[in-house]
């Protein structure tokens, strides 16, 4: 039973990220770097001393020492994973609030979707899941083609190798043209995205836990 519940949470979170993506494209672009390709040596070089996101006064928060034990390529994969989950966390957090704020008040799905956000996707037409699944698969395929070396060109003992010129998270999505031109400003934007993504992951996890505990929506908690 616990396994089924966890699986449902995982599915709901992943499906939610594209359910709200059209409404959040502008805000997501504010955090996401764009235009793939090498910008400079310092941006492409990854080490525990130069990695973006290590901010005062905490510095590089790595209590288990994963980063210190990792080589440059492994560290870049860690950062790619953090950025991807951070973006999902930001979208999921806003999706929780927007979905519950407009429940039964929108023309989408004839206004029949209601209740806490963790149960809303189960109420939509199953056909929507097909489109969401296809959209997620397409997005992940594009990301893999941009950032990863083709499998046939990767040594068998180094699976999942990133391209040398690839900056983690830099997948070319910048519809509003917000990407800074200077290296200093670009690093500052990377730090902002990482900080907001970390907060988004914590917030999404908190929302999920709270709604599972008492079955009440987050908006309902704010208004009670």
PDB file of C-alpha atoms in Angstrom:
ATOM      1  CA  UNK A   1       0.000   0.000   0.000  1.00  0.00           C
ATOM      2  CA  UNK A   2       2.845   2.365   0.890  1.00  0.00           C
ATOM      3  CA  UNK A   3       4.567   1.467  -2.357  1.00  0.00           C
ATOM      4  CA  UNK A   4       1.430   2.313  -4.344  1.00  0.00           C
ATOM      5  CA  UNK A   5       1.111   5.640  -2.542  1.00  0.00           C
ATOM      6  CA  UNK A   6       4.720   6.574  -3.240  1.00  0.00           C
ATOM      7  CA  UNK A   7       4.331   5.565  -6.882  1.00  0.00           C
ATOM      8  CA  UNK A   8       1.226   7.754  -7.172  1.00  0.00           C
ATOM      9  CA  UNK A   9       3.135  10.703  -5.650  1.00  0.00           C
ATOM     10  CA  UNK A  10       5.995  10.225  -8.100  1.00  0.00           C
ATOM     11  CA  UNK A  11       3.613  10.027 -11.050  1.00  0.00           C
ATOM     12  CA  UNK A  12       1.568  13.040  -9.938  1.00  0.00           C
ATOM     13  CA  UNK A  13       4.674  15.206  -9.526  1.00  0.00           C
ATOM     14  CA  UNK A  14       6.103  14.330 -12.934  1.00  0.00           C
ATOM     15  CA  UNK A  15       2.787  14.743 -14.738  1.00  0.00           C
ATOM     16  CA  UNK A  16       2.125  18.050 -13.010  1.00  0.00           C
ATOM     17  CA  UNK A  17       5.257  19.687 -14.422  1.00  0.00           C
ATOM     18  CA  UNK A  18       3.870  19.744 -17.966  1.00  0.00           C
ATOM     19  CA  UNK A  19       0.291  20.353 -16.899  1.00  0.00           C
ATOM     20  CA  UNK A  20       1.304  23.837 -15.805  1.00  0.00           C
ATOM     21  CA  UNK A  21       4.219  24.457 -18.171  1.00  0.00           C
ATOM     22  CA  UNK A  22       2.302  26.559 -20.705  1.00  0.00           C
ATOM     23  CA  UNK A  23       1.198  28.985 -18.008  1.00  0.00           C
ATOM     24  CA  UNK A  24       4.651  29.081 -16.456  1.00  0.00           C
ATOM     25  CA  UNK A  25       6.887  29.373 -19.521  1.00  0.00           C
ATOM     26  CA  UNK A  26       7.681  33.000 -18.828  1.00  0.00           C
ATOM     27  CA  UNK A  27       8.520  32.495 -15.151  1.00  0.00           C
ATOM     28  CA  UNK A  28      10.528  29.346 -15.835  1.00  0.00           C
ATOM     29  CA  UNK A  29      12.552  31.197 -18.458  1.00  0.00           C
ATOM     30  CA  UNK A  30      13.542  33.729 -15.833  1.00  0.00           C
ATOM     31  CA  UNK A  31      15.465  30.969 -14.049  1.00  0.00           C
ATOM     32  CA  UNK A  32      16.680  28.827 -16.955  1.00  0.00           C
ATOM     33  CA  UNK A  33      19.832  29.492 -18.938  1.00  0.00           C
ATOM     34  CA  UNK A  34      19.533  29.140 -22.718  1.00  0.00           C
ATOM     35  CA  UNK A  35      21.531  28.643 -25.916  1.00  0.00           C
ATOM     36  CA  UNK A  36      23.720  25.581 -25.765  1.00  0.00           C
ATOM     37  CA  UNK A  37      27.442  25.798 -26.340  1.00  0.00           C
ATOM     38  CA  UNK A  38      30.697  26.692 -24.688  1.00  0.00           C
ATOM     39  CA  UNK A  39      30.821  30.202 -23.275  1.00  0.00           C
ATOM     40  CA  UNK A  40      34.177  30.207 -21.558  1.00  0.00           C
ATOM     41  CA  UNK A  41      36.663  27.947 -19.848  1.00  0.00           C
ATOM     42  CA  UNK A  42      35.540  28.925 -16.346  1.00  0.00           C
ATOM     43  CA  UNK A  43      31.893  28.183 -17.075  1.00  0.00           C
ATOM     44  CA  UNK A  44      32.653  24.733 -18.469  1.00  0.00           C
ATOM     45  CA  UNK A  45      35.210  23.791 -15.796  1.00  0.00           C
ATOM     46  CA  UNK A  46      33.547  22.160 -12.806  1.00  0.00           C
ATOM     47  CA  UNK A  47      35.171  21.657  -9.412  1.00  0.00           C
ATOM     48  CA  UNK A  48      34.152  21.996  -5.775  1.00  0.00           C
ATOM     49  CA  UNK A  49      35.961  25.353  -5.757  1.00  0.00           C
ATOM     50  CA  UNK A  50      34.315  26.886  -8.845  1.00  0.00           C
ATOM     51  CA  UNK A  51      30.877  25.284  -9.070  1.00  0.00           C
ATOM     52  CA  UNK A  52      27.952  27.768  -9.123  1.00  0.00           C
ATOM     53  CA  UNK A  53      25.532  27.575  -6.208  1.00  0.00           C
ATOM     54  CA  UNK A  54      28.162  27.520  -3.465  1.00  0.00           C
ATOM     55  CA  UNK A  55      27.147  30.743  -1.732  1.00  0.00           C
ATOM     56  CA  UNK A  56      28.170  32.385   1.527  1.00  0.00           C
ATOM     57  CA  UNK A  57      27.801  31.802   4.379  1.00  0.00           C
ATOM     58  CA  UNK A  58      27.160  28.065   3.821  1.00  0.00           C
ATOM     59  CA  UNK A  59      29.417  27.557   0.808  1.00  0.00           C
ATOM     60  CA  UNK A  60      29.139  24.186  -0.913  1.00  0.00           C
ATOM     61  CA  UNK A  61      26.618  22.250   1.189  1.00  0.00           C
ATOM     62  CA  UNK A  62      27.760  18.639   0.865  1.00  0.00           C
ATOM     63  CA  UNK A  63      27.588  16.976   4.304  1.00  0.00           C
ATOM     64  CA  UNK A  64      28.012  13.456   2.860  1.00  0.00           C
ATOM     65  CA  UNK A  65      31.009  14.405   0.728  1.00  0.00           C
ATOM     66  CA  UNK A  66      29.575  13.384  -2.655  1.00  0.00           C
ATOM     67  CA  UNK A  67      31.086  16.374  -4.466  1.00  0.00           C
ATOM     68  CA  UNK A  68      34.542  15.964  -2.954  1.00  0.00           C
ATOM     69  CA  UNK A  69      34.697  12.345  -4.145  1.00  0.00           C
ATOM     70  CA  UNK A  70      33.434  13.130  -7.673  1.00  0.00           C
ATOM     71  CA  UNK A  71      35.475  13.842 -10.766  1.00  0.00           C
ATOM     72  CA  UNK A  72      34.516  16.737 -13.055  1.00  0.00           C
ATOM     73  CA  UNK A  73      32.145  14.707 -15.253  1.00  0.00           C
ATOM     74  CA  UNK A  74      30.356  13.175 -12.270  1.00  0.00           C
ATOM     75  CA  UNK A  75      30.032  16.607 -10.669  1.00  0.00           C
ATOM     76  CA  UNK A  76      28.444  17.930 -13.860  1.00  0.00           C
ATOM     77  CA  UNK A  77      25.921  15.072 -13.805  1.00  0.00           C
ATOM     78  CA  UNK A  78      25.094  15.868 -10.189  1.00  0.00           C
ATOM     79  CA  UNK A  79      24.472  19.488 -11.151  1.00  0.00           C
ATOM     80  CA  UNK A  80      22.344  18.477 -14.166  1.00  0.00           C
ATOM     81  CA  UNK A  81      20.204  16.334 -11.856  1.00  0.00           C
ATOM     82  CA  UNK A  82      19.864  19.143  -9.307  1.00  0.00           C
ATOM     83  CA  UNK A  83      18.828  21.671 -11.931  1.00  0.00           C
ATOM     84  CA  UNK A  84      16.301  19.309 -13.511  1.00  0.00           C
ATOM     85  CA  UNK A  85      14.691  18.440 -10.184  1.00  0.00           C
ATOM     86  CA  UNK A  86      14.779  22.084  -9.128  1.00  0.00           C
ATOM     87  CA  UNK A  87      12.878  23.143 -12.243  1.00  0.00           C
ATOM     88  CA  UNK A  88      10.307  20.394 -11.674  1.00  0.00           C
ATOM     89  CA  UNK A  89      10.033  21.524  -8.054  1.00  0.00           C
ATOM     90  CA  UNK A  90       9.366  25.145  -9.046  1.00  0.00           C
ATOM     91  CA  UNK A  91       6.722  24.136 -11.596  1.00  0.00           C
ATOM     92  CA  UNK A  92       5.099  21.694  -9.163  1.00  0.00           C
ATOM     93  CA  UNK A  93       4.960  24.301  -6.386  1.00  0.00           C
ATOM     94  CA  UNK A  94       3.266  26.876  -8.583  1.00  0.00           C
ATOM     95  CA  UNK A  95       1.061  24.115 -10.019  1.00  0.00           C
ATOM     96  CA  UNK A  96      -0.176  23.223  -6.536  1.00  0.00           C
ATOM     97  CA  UNK A  97      -1.187  26.806  -5.803  1.00  0.00           C
ATOM     98  CA  UNK A  98      -2.654  27.630  -9.223  1.00  0.00           C
ATOM     99  CA  UNK A  99      -4.513  24.333  -9.546  1.00  0.00           C
ATOM    100  CA  UNK A 100      -6.182  24.703  -6.177  1.00  0.00           C
ATOM    101  CA  UNK A 101      -6.867  28.426  -6.582  1.00  0.00           C
ATOM    102  CA  UNK A 102      -8.853  27.941  -9.810  1.00  0.00           C
ATOM    103  CA  UNK A 103     -10.529  24.611  -9.040  1.00  0.00           C
ATOM    104  CA  UNK A 104     -14.130  24.511 -10.279  1.00  0.00           C
ATOM    105  CA  UNK A 105     -13.673  28.077 -11.594  1.00  0.00           C
ATOM    106  CA  UNK A 106     -12.164  27.389 -15.009  1.00  0.00           C
ATOM    107  CA  UNK A 107     -13.551  26.252 -18.347  1.00  0.00           C
ATOM    108  CA  UNK A 108     -10.839  23.596 -18.522  1.00  0.00           C
ATOM    109  CA  UNK A 109     -12.327  20.128 -17.949  1.00  0.00           C
ATOM    110  CA  UNK A 110     -15.766  21.785 -17.552  1.00  0.00           C
ATOM    111  CA  UNK A 111     -14.805  23.009 -14.090  1.00  0.00           C
ATOM    112  CA  UNK A 112     -15.130  19.505 -12.679  1.00  0.00           C
ATOM    113  CA  UNK A 113     -11.659  19.243 -11.125  1.00  0.00           C
ATOM    114  CA  UNK A 114     -11.653  19.917  -7.398  1.00  0.00           C
ATOM    115  CA  UNK A 115      -9.970  19.050  -4.126  1.00  0.00           C
ATOM    116  CA  UNK A 116      -6.299  18.959  -3.075  1.00  0.00           C
ATOM    117  CA  UNK A 117      -3.769  19.109  -5.898  1.00  0.00           C
ATOM    118  CA  UNK A 118      -2.399  15.612  -5.207  1.00  0.00           C
ATOM    119  CA  UNK A 119      -5.742  14.173  -6.349  1.00  0.00           C
ATOM    120  CA  UNK A 120      -6.557  16.471  -9.255  1.00  0.00           C
ATOM    121  CA  UNK A 121      -4.717  14.600 -12.007  1.00  0.00           C
ATOM    122  CA  UNK A 122      -6.656  11.452 -11.161  1.00  0.00           C
ATOM    123  CA  UNK A 123      -9.843  13.345 -12.072  1.00  0.00           C
ATOM    124  CA  UNK A 124      -8.858  14.420 -15.578  1.00  0.00           C
ATOM    125  CA  UNK A 125      -9.609  12.561 -18.782  1.00  0.00           C
ATOM    126  CA  UNK A 126      -7.038   9.729 -19.169  1.00  0.00           C
ATOM    127  CA  UNK A 127      -6.361  10.993 -22.691  1.00  0.00           C
ATOM    128  CA  UNK A 128      -4.570  13.968 -21.162  1.00  0.00           C
ATOM    129  CA  UNK A 129      -2.046  11.576 -19.636  1.00  0.00           C
ATOM    130  CA  UNK A 130      -1.147  10.367 -23.117  1.00  0.00           C
ATOM    131  CA  UNK A 131      -0.346  13.912 -24.260  1.00  0.00           C
ATOM    132  CA  UNK A 132       1.544  14.687 -21.045  1.00  0.00           C
ATOM    133  CA  UNK A 133       3.557  11.503 -21.348  1.00  0.00           C
ATOM    134  CA  UNK A 134       4.401  12.252 -24.970  1.00  0.00           C
ATOM    135  CA  UNK A 135       5.389  15.813 -24.077  1.00  0.00           C
ATOM    136  CA  UNK A 136       7.661  14.659 -21.247  1.00  0.00           C
ATOM    137  CA  UNK A 137       9.276  12.037 -23.488  1.00  0.00           C
ATOM    138  CA  UNK A 138       9.910  14.630 -26.198  1.00  0.00           C
ATOM    139  CA  UNK A 139      11.387  17.131 -23.748  1.00  0.00           C
ATOM    140  CA  UNK A 140      13.689  14.520 -22.226  1.00  0.00           C
ATOM    141  CA  UNK A 141      14.796  13.336 -25.687  1.00  0.00           C
ATOM    142  CA  UNK A 142      15.740  16.886 -26.699  1.00  0.00           C
ATOM    143  CA  UNK A 143      17.645  17.367 -23.441  1.00  0.00           C
ATOM    144  CA  UNK A 144      19.546  14.124 -23.984  1.00  0.00           C
ATOM    145  CA  UNK A 145      20.470  15.050 -27.555  1.00  0.00           C
ATOM    146  CA  UNK A 146      21.798  18.448 -26.454  1.00  0.00           C
ATOM    147  CA  UNK A 147      23.734  17.423 -23.361  1.00  0.00           C
ATOM    148  CA  UNK A 148      24.797  13.807 -23.761  1.00  0.00           C
ATOM    149  CA  UNK A 149      27.324  12.113 -26.015  1.00  0.00           C
ATOM    150  CA  UNK A 150      25.751   9.585 -28.400  1.00  0.00           C
ATOM    151  CA  UNK A 151      25.797   6.086 -26.827  1.00  0.00           C
ATOM    152  CA  UNK A 152      27.820   4.640 -29.709  1.00  0.00           C
ATOM    153  CA  UNK A 153      30.575   7.179 -28.987  1.00  0.00           C
ATOM    154  CA  UNK A 154      30.804   6.517 -25.246  1.00  0.00           C
ATOM    155  CA  UNK A 155      33.207   3.964 -23.680  1.00  0.00           C
ATOM    156  CA  UNK A 156      31.319   1.050 -22.150  1.00  0.00           C
ATOM    157  CA  UNK A 157      32.702   1.879 -18.694  1.00  0.00           C
ATOM    158  CA  UNK A 158      31.548   5.529 -18.846  1.00  0.00           C
ATOM    159  CA  UNK A 159      27.787   5.452 -19.487  1.00  0.00           C
ATOM    160  CA  UNK A 160      25.832   8.714 -19.491  1.00  0.00           C
ATOM    161  CA  UNK A 161      28.769  10.876 -20.521  1.00  0.00           C
ATOM    162  CA  UNK A 162      28.000  14.578 -20.985  1.00  0.00           C
ATOM    163  CA  UNK A 163      29.449  16.618 -23.831  1.00  0.00           C
ATOM    164  CA  UNK A 164      32.609  18.517 -22.892  1.00  0.00           C
ATOM    165  CA  UNK A 165      31.110  21.803 -24.123  1.00  0.00           C
ATOM    166  CA  UNK A 166      27.801  21.320 -22.322  1.00  0.00           C
ATOM    167  CA  UNK A 167      26.964  23.576 -19.391  1.00  0.00           C
ATOM    168  CA  UNK A 168      24.520  21.689 -17.111  1.00  0.00           C
ATOM    169  CA  UNK A 169      20.996  23.027 -17.558  1.00  0.00           C
ATOM    170  CA  UNK A 170      21.858  25.043 -20.686  1.00  0.00           C
ATOM    171  CA  UNK A 171      19.323  23.486 -23.077  1.00  0.00           C
ATOM    172  CA  UNK A 172      18.495  26.472 -25.266  1.00  0.00           C
ATOM    173  CA  UNK A 173      15.145  27.461 -23.729  1.00  0.00           C
ATOM    174  CA  UNK A 174      14.977  31.247 -23.429  1.00  0.00           C
ATOM    175  CA  UNK A 175      11.833  32.539 -25.202  1.00  0.00           C
ATOM    176  CA  UNK A 176      12.055  35.961 -23.540  1.00  0.00           C
ATOM    177  CA  UNK A 177      15.759  36.475 -24.255  1.00  0.00           C
ATOM    178  CA  UNK A 178      16.688  36.841 -20.585  1.00  0.00           C
ATOM    179  CA  UNK A 179      20.058  35.107 -20.786  1.00  0.00           C
ATOM    180  CA  UNK A 180      22.864  37.523 -19.814  1.00  0.00           C
ATOM    181  CA  UNK A 181      25.708  38.155 -22.200  1.00  0.00           C
ATOM    182  CA  UNK A 182      28.481  38.594 -19.654  1.00  0.00           C
ATOM    183  CA  UNK A 183      29.985  35.667 -17.764  1.00  0.00           C
ATOM    184  CA  UNK A 184      29.530  37.379 -14.388  1.00  0.00           C
ATOM    185  CA  UNK A 185      25.822  38.013 -14.948  1.00  0.00           C
ATOM    186  CA  UNK A 186      25.336  34.499 -16.296  1.00  0.00           C
ATOM    187  CA  UNK A 187      26.837  32.964 -13.157  1.00  0.00           C
ATOM    188  CA  UNK A 188      24.620  35.230 -11.041  1.00  0.00           C
ATOM    189  CA  UNK A 189      21.551  33.933 -12.904  1.00  0.00           C
ATOM    190  CA  UNK A 190      22.736  30.354 -12.405  1.00  0.00           C
ATOM    191  CA  UNK A 191      22.939  31.002  -8.667  1.00  0.00           C
ATOM    192  CA  UNK A 192      19.434  32.478  -8.629  1.00  0.00           C
ATOM    193  CA  UNK A 193      18.017  29.471 -10.472  1.00  0.00           C
ATOM    194  CA  UNK A 194      19.740  27.032  -8.129  1.00  0.00           C
ATOM    195  CA  UNK A 195      18.501  28.839  -5.026  1.00  0.00           C
ATOM    196  CA  UNK A 196      14.941  29.070  -6.312  1.00  0.00           C
ATOM    197  CA  UNK A 197      15.058  25.446  -7.484  1.00  0.00           C
ATOM    198  CA  UNK A 198      16.211  24.218  -4.077  1.00  0.00           C
ATOM    199  CA  UNK A 199      13.409  26.163  -2.423  1.00  0.00           C
ATOM    200  CA  UNK A 200      10.955  24.765  -4.987  1.00  0.00           C
ATOM    201  CA  UNK A 201      11.956  21.180  -4.214  1.00  0.00           C
ATOM    202  CA  UNK A 202      11.528  21.735  -0.474  1.00  0.00           C
ATOM    203  CA  UNK A 203       8.189  23.477  -0.995  1.00  0.00           C
ATOM    204  CA  UNK A 204       6.821  20.755  -3.294  1.00  0.00           C
ATOM    205  CA  UNK A 205       7.866  18.043  -0.847  1.00  0.00           C
ATOM    206  CA  UNK A 206       6.230  19.970   1.986  1.00  0.00           C
ATOM    207  CA  UNK A 207       3.006  20.445   0.010  1.00  0.00           C
ATOM    208  CA  UNK A 208       2.846  16.715  -0.800  1.00  0.00           C
ATOM    209  CA  UNK A 209       3.447  15.702   2.803  1.00  0.00           C
ATOM    210  CA  UNK A 210       0.931  18.174   4.220  1.00  0.00           C
ATOM    211  CA  UNK A 211      -1.871  17.156   1.860  1.00  0.00           C
ATOM    212  CA  UNK A 212      -1.220  13.474   2.559  1.00  0.00           C
ATOM    213  CA  UNK A 213      -1.400  14.056   6.318  1.00  0.00           C
ATOM    214  CA  UNK A 214      -4.813  15.688   6.524  1.00  0.00           C
ATOM    215  CA  UNK A 215      -6.296  15.576   3.007  1.00  0.00           C
ATOM    216  CA  UNK A 216      -6.660  19.357   2.845  1.00  0.00           C
ATOM    217  CA  UNK A 217      -5.405  21.562   0.003  1.00  0.00           C
ATOM    218  CA  UNK A 218      -2.603  24.051   0.550  1.00  0.00           C
ATOM    219  CA  UNK A 219      -4.842  26.996  -0.343  1.00  0.00           C
ATOM    220  CA  UNK A 220      -7.384  25.703   2.175  1.00  0.00           C
ATOM    221  CA  UNK A 221      -4.693  25.791   4.867  1.00  0.00           C
ATOM    222  CA  UNK A 222      -3.849  29.393   3.996  1.00  0.00           C
ATOM    223  CA  UNK A 223      -7.477  30.483   4.156  1.00  0.00           C
ATOM    224  CA  UNK A 224      -8.450  28.643   7.346  1.00  0.00           C
TER     225      UNK A 224
END
